XYZ file of C-alpha atoms in Angstrom:
327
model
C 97.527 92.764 85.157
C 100.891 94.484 83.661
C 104.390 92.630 84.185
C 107.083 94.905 85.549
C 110.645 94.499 84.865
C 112.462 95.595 88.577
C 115.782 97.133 88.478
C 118.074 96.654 91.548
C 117.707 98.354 95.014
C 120.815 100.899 95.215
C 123.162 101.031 97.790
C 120.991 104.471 98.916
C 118.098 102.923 98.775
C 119.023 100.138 100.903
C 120.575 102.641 103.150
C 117.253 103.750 104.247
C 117.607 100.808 106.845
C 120.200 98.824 105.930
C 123.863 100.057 107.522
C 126.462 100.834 105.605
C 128.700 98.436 106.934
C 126.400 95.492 106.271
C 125.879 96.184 102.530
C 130.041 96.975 101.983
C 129.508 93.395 103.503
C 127.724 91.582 101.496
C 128.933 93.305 98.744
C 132.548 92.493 99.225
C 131.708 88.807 99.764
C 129.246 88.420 96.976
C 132.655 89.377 94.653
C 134.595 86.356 96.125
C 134.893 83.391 95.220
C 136.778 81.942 98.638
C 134.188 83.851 101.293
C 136.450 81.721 103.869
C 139.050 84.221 104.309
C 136.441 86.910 105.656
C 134.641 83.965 107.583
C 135.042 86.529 111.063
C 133.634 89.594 108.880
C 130.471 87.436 107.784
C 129.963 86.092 111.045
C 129.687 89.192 112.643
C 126.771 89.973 110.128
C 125.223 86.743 110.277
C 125.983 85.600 106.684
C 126.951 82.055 107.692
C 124.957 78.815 108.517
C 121.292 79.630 106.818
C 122.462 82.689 105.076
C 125.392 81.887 103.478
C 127.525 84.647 101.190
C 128.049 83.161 97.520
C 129.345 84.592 94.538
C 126.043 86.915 93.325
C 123.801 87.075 96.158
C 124.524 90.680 96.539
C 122.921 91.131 92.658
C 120.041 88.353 93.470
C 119.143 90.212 97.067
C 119.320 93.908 96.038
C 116.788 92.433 92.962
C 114.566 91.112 94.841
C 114.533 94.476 96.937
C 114.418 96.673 94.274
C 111.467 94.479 92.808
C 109.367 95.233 96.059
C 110.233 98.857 95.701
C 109.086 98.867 92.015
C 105.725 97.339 92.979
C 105.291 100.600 96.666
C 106.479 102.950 94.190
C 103.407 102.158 91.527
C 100.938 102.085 94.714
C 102.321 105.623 95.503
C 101.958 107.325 92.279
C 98.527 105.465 91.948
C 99.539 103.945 89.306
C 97.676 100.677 90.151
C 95.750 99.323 93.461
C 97.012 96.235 93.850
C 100.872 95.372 93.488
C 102.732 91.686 94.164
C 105.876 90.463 94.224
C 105.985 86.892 95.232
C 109.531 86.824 95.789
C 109.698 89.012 98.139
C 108.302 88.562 101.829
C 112.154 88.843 103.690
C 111.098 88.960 107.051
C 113.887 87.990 109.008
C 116.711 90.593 107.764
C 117.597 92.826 110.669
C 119.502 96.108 109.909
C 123.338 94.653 109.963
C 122.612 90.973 110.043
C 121.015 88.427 108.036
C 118.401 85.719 109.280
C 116.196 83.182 108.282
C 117.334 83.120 104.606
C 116.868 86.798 104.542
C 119.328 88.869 103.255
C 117.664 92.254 102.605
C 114.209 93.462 104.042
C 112.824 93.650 100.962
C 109.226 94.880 103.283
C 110.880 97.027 105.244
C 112.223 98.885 102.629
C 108.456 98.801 100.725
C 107.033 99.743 103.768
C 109.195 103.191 104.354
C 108.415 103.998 100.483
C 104.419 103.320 101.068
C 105.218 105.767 104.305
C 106.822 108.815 101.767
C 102.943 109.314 100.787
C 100.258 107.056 103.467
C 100.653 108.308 106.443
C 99.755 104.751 108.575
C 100.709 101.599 107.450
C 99.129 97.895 108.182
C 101.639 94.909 108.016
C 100.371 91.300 107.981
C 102.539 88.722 108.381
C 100.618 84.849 107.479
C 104.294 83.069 107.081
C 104.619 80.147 109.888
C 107.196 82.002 111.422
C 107.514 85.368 113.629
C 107.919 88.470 110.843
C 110.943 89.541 113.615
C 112.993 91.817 111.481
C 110.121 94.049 110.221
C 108.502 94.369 113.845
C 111.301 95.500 115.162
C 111.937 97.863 112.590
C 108.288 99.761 113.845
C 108.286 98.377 117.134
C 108.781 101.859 118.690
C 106.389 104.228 116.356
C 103.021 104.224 116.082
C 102.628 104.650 112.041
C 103.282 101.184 111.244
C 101.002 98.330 112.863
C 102.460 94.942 112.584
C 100.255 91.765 113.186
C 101.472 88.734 112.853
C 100.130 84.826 112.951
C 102.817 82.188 113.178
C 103.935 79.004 115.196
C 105.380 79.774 118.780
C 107.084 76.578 120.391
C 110.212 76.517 122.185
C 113.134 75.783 119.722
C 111.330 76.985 116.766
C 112.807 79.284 114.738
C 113.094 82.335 115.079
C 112.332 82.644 119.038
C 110.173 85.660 118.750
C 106.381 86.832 118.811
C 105.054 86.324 122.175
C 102.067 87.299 122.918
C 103.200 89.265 125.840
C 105.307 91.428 122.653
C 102.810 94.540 121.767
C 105.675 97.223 121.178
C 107.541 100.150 123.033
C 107.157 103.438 123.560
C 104.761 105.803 121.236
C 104.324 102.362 119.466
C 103.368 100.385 122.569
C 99.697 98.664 121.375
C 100.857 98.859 117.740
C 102.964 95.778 117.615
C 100.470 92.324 117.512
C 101.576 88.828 117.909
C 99.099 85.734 117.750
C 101.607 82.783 118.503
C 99.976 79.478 117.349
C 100.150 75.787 118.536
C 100.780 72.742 116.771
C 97.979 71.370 114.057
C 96.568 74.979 113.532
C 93.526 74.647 110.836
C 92.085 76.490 107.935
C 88.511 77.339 109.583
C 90.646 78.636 113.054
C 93.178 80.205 111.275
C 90.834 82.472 108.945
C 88.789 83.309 112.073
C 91.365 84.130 114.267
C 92.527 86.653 111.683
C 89.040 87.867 110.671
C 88.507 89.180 114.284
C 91.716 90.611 114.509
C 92.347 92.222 111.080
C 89.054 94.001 111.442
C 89.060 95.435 115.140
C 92.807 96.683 113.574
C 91.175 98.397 110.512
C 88.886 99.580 112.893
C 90.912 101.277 115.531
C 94.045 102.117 113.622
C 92.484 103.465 110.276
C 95.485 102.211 108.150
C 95.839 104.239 104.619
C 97.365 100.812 102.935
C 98.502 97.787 103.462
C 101.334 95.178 102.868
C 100.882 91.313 102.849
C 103.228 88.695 103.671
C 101.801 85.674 101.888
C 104.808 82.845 102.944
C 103.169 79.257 102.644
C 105.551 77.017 104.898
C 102.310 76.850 106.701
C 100.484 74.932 104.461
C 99.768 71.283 104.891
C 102.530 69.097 102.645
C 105.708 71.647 104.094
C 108.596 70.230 105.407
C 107.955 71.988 108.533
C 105.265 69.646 109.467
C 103.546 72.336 111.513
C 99.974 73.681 109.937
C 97.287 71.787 108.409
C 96.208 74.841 106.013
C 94.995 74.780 102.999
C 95.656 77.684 100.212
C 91.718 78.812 101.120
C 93.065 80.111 104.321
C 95.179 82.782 102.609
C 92.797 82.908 99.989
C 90.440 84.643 102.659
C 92.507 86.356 104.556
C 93.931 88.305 101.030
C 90.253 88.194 100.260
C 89.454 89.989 103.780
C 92.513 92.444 102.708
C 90.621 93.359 99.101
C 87.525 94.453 100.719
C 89.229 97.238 102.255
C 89.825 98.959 99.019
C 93.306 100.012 100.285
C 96.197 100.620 98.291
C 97.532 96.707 98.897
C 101.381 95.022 98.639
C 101.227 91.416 98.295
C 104.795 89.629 98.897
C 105.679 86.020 98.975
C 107.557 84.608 101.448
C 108.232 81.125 103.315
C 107.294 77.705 101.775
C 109.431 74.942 101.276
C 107.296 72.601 99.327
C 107.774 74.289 95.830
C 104.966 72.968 94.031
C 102.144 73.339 96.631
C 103.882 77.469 96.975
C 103.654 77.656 93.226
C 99.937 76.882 93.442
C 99.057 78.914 96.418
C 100.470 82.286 95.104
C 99.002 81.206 91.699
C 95.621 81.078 93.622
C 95.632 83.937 95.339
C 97.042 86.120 92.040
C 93.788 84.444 90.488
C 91.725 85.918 93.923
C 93.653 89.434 92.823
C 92.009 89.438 89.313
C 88.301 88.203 90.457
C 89.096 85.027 88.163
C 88.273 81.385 89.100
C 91.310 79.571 87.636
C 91.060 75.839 85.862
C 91.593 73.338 88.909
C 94.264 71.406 86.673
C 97.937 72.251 86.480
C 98.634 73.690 82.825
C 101.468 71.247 80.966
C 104.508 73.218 80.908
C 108.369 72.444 81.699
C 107.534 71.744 85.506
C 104.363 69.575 84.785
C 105.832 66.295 86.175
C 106.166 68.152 89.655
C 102.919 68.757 90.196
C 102.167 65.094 90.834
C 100.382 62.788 91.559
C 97.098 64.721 91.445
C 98.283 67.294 88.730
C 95.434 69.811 90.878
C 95.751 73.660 91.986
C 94.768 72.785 95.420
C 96.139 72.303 98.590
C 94.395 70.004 100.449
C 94.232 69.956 104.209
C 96.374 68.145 106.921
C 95.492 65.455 109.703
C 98.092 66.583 112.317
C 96.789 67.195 115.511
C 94.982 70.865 116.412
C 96.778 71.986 119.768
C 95.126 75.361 119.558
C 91.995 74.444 122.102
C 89.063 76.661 121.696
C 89.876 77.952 125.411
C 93.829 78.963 124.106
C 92.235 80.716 121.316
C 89.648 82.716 123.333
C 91.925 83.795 126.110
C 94.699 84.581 123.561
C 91.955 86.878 121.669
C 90.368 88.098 124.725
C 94.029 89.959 125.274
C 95.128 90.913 122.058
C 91.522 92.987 121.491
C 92.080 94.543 124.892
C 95.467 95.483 123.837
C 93.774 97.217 120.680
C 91.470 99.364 122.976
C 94.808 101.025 123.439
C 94.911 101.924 120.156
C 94.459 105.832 118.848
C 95.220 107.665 115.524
């Protein structure tokens, strides 16, 4: 494993989907210190209420961009096979508006550089919520297939991923939603995905792949949604690996720290073939990591709305859908 040191995305490079406008934007606000005087210019962007402008995040956002450009660019020169960047994963960013935390589409952006040399892309999305702003970035072509496994309830955030979603146009078929039910579990979960991700590899013959790893799923999140474990996205990556694809890995949700810390940990230890020690290492953040001071993630209790029958008839569909599918 080498460390890379990212430099920041440039205003060009964020141009590739980014508008003009919307950087000037954020760029203009991230230099003030009273963003209240340009409270009509942010709204119009969406950098209010969960995206907030503050002095910086122009610098911290472009970073984290440029970080998952850093980490495409190695997998195009073939300069390694595997390439992560666990603080990336921005879903939610549209092209002039912010979302969801998100202030740059850090996987859009990766995804357009992986597109400069593979010629069809597969994104997976395993964050709770809909991956909105990089489906509809592809919606419409047929280069980029987008799956992606998240809660679907009325109220929940962000709205999107219906099942009845699948695309537009020359990308009609290439766009896949699996909305999930309260109480999802691990052994569900990884099947659901299994059947899915390989009918996908199947049919649509992707050249490489990008991950969205976010872990508000996991049991112990303040959503209070899933009851997964880390071993779900342990299998799923581990599904991913066996393709022997050129592979990004990005982070994403999770809003209990610790048990996020230990599921990327995990699956970096999946990455390198390496069973990791079960205990948490002592180091600055020990005390967090308590009371059971373990890597895991155990399971929740909540209660499993996804009935075997939902599951079925939601897979019978989506596969259908994929017959639809040519390269």
């Amino acid at each position: 494993m080498k460390l890379i040191v990212p430099k920041p995305a440039s205003e060009q490079e964020l141009n590739k989907f980014h508008s003009e406008q919307y950087i000037d934007c954020i760029k203009v606000l991230s230099q003030e210190d009273d963003s209240e005087k340009h409270d009509r210019t942010a709204e119009k962007f969406g950098l209010c209420y969960d995206c907030p402008a503050w002095p910086g995040v122009y610098e911290y956002a472009s970073m984290i961009a440029g970080a998952t450009l850093a980490a495409a660019a190695k997998l195009v020169n073939e300069e390694c096979d595997i390439a992560i960047n666990w603080h990336g994963g921005w879903h939610h960013a549209k092209r002039d508006e912010a979302a969801g935390f998100c202030y740059f589409n850090d996987i859009v952006l990766g995804i357009l550089k992986l597109r400069e040399r593979y010629e069809r892309v597969f994104y997976i999305d395993l964050d709770l919520h809909h991956g909105d702003g990089v489906e509809d970035a592809f919606c419409a072509t047929p280069k980029v297939m987008t799956l992606s496994m998240h809660k679907f309830s009325p109220g929940f955030f962000p709205g999107t991923g219906a099942l009845e979603d699948i695309g537009y146009g020359k990308g009609k078929f290439y766009t896949v939603n699996v909305p999930l039910r309260e109480g999802m579990q691990d052994k569900s979960f990884v099947r659901i995905f299994k059947r899915l991700a390989s009918k996908i590899k199947e049919q649509f013959n992707p050249k490489a792949v990008v991950c969205q790893c976010g872990a508000d799923g996991l049991h112990g999140d303040p959503h209070e949604s899933f009851n997964l474990s880390h071993l779900s996205l342990g299998e799923c990556v581990k599904t991913i690996l066996d393709w022997n694809l050129p592979t990004l890995l990005l982070g994403g949700g999770g809003y209990n720290l610790p048990n996020t810390a230990k599921c990327w940990t995990y699956l970096t230890g999946i990455v390198q073939k390496k069973t990791l020690d079960t205990d948490i290492p002592e180091h600055v953040y020990f005390t967090k990591y308590g009371p059971d001071y373990e890597l895991a993630v155990s399971t929740g209790y909540r209660q499993d709305e996804n009935t075997e029958e939902y599951i079925e008839e939601m897979l019978a569909e989506i596969l259908d859908n994929l017959d639809e599918v040519m390269i």
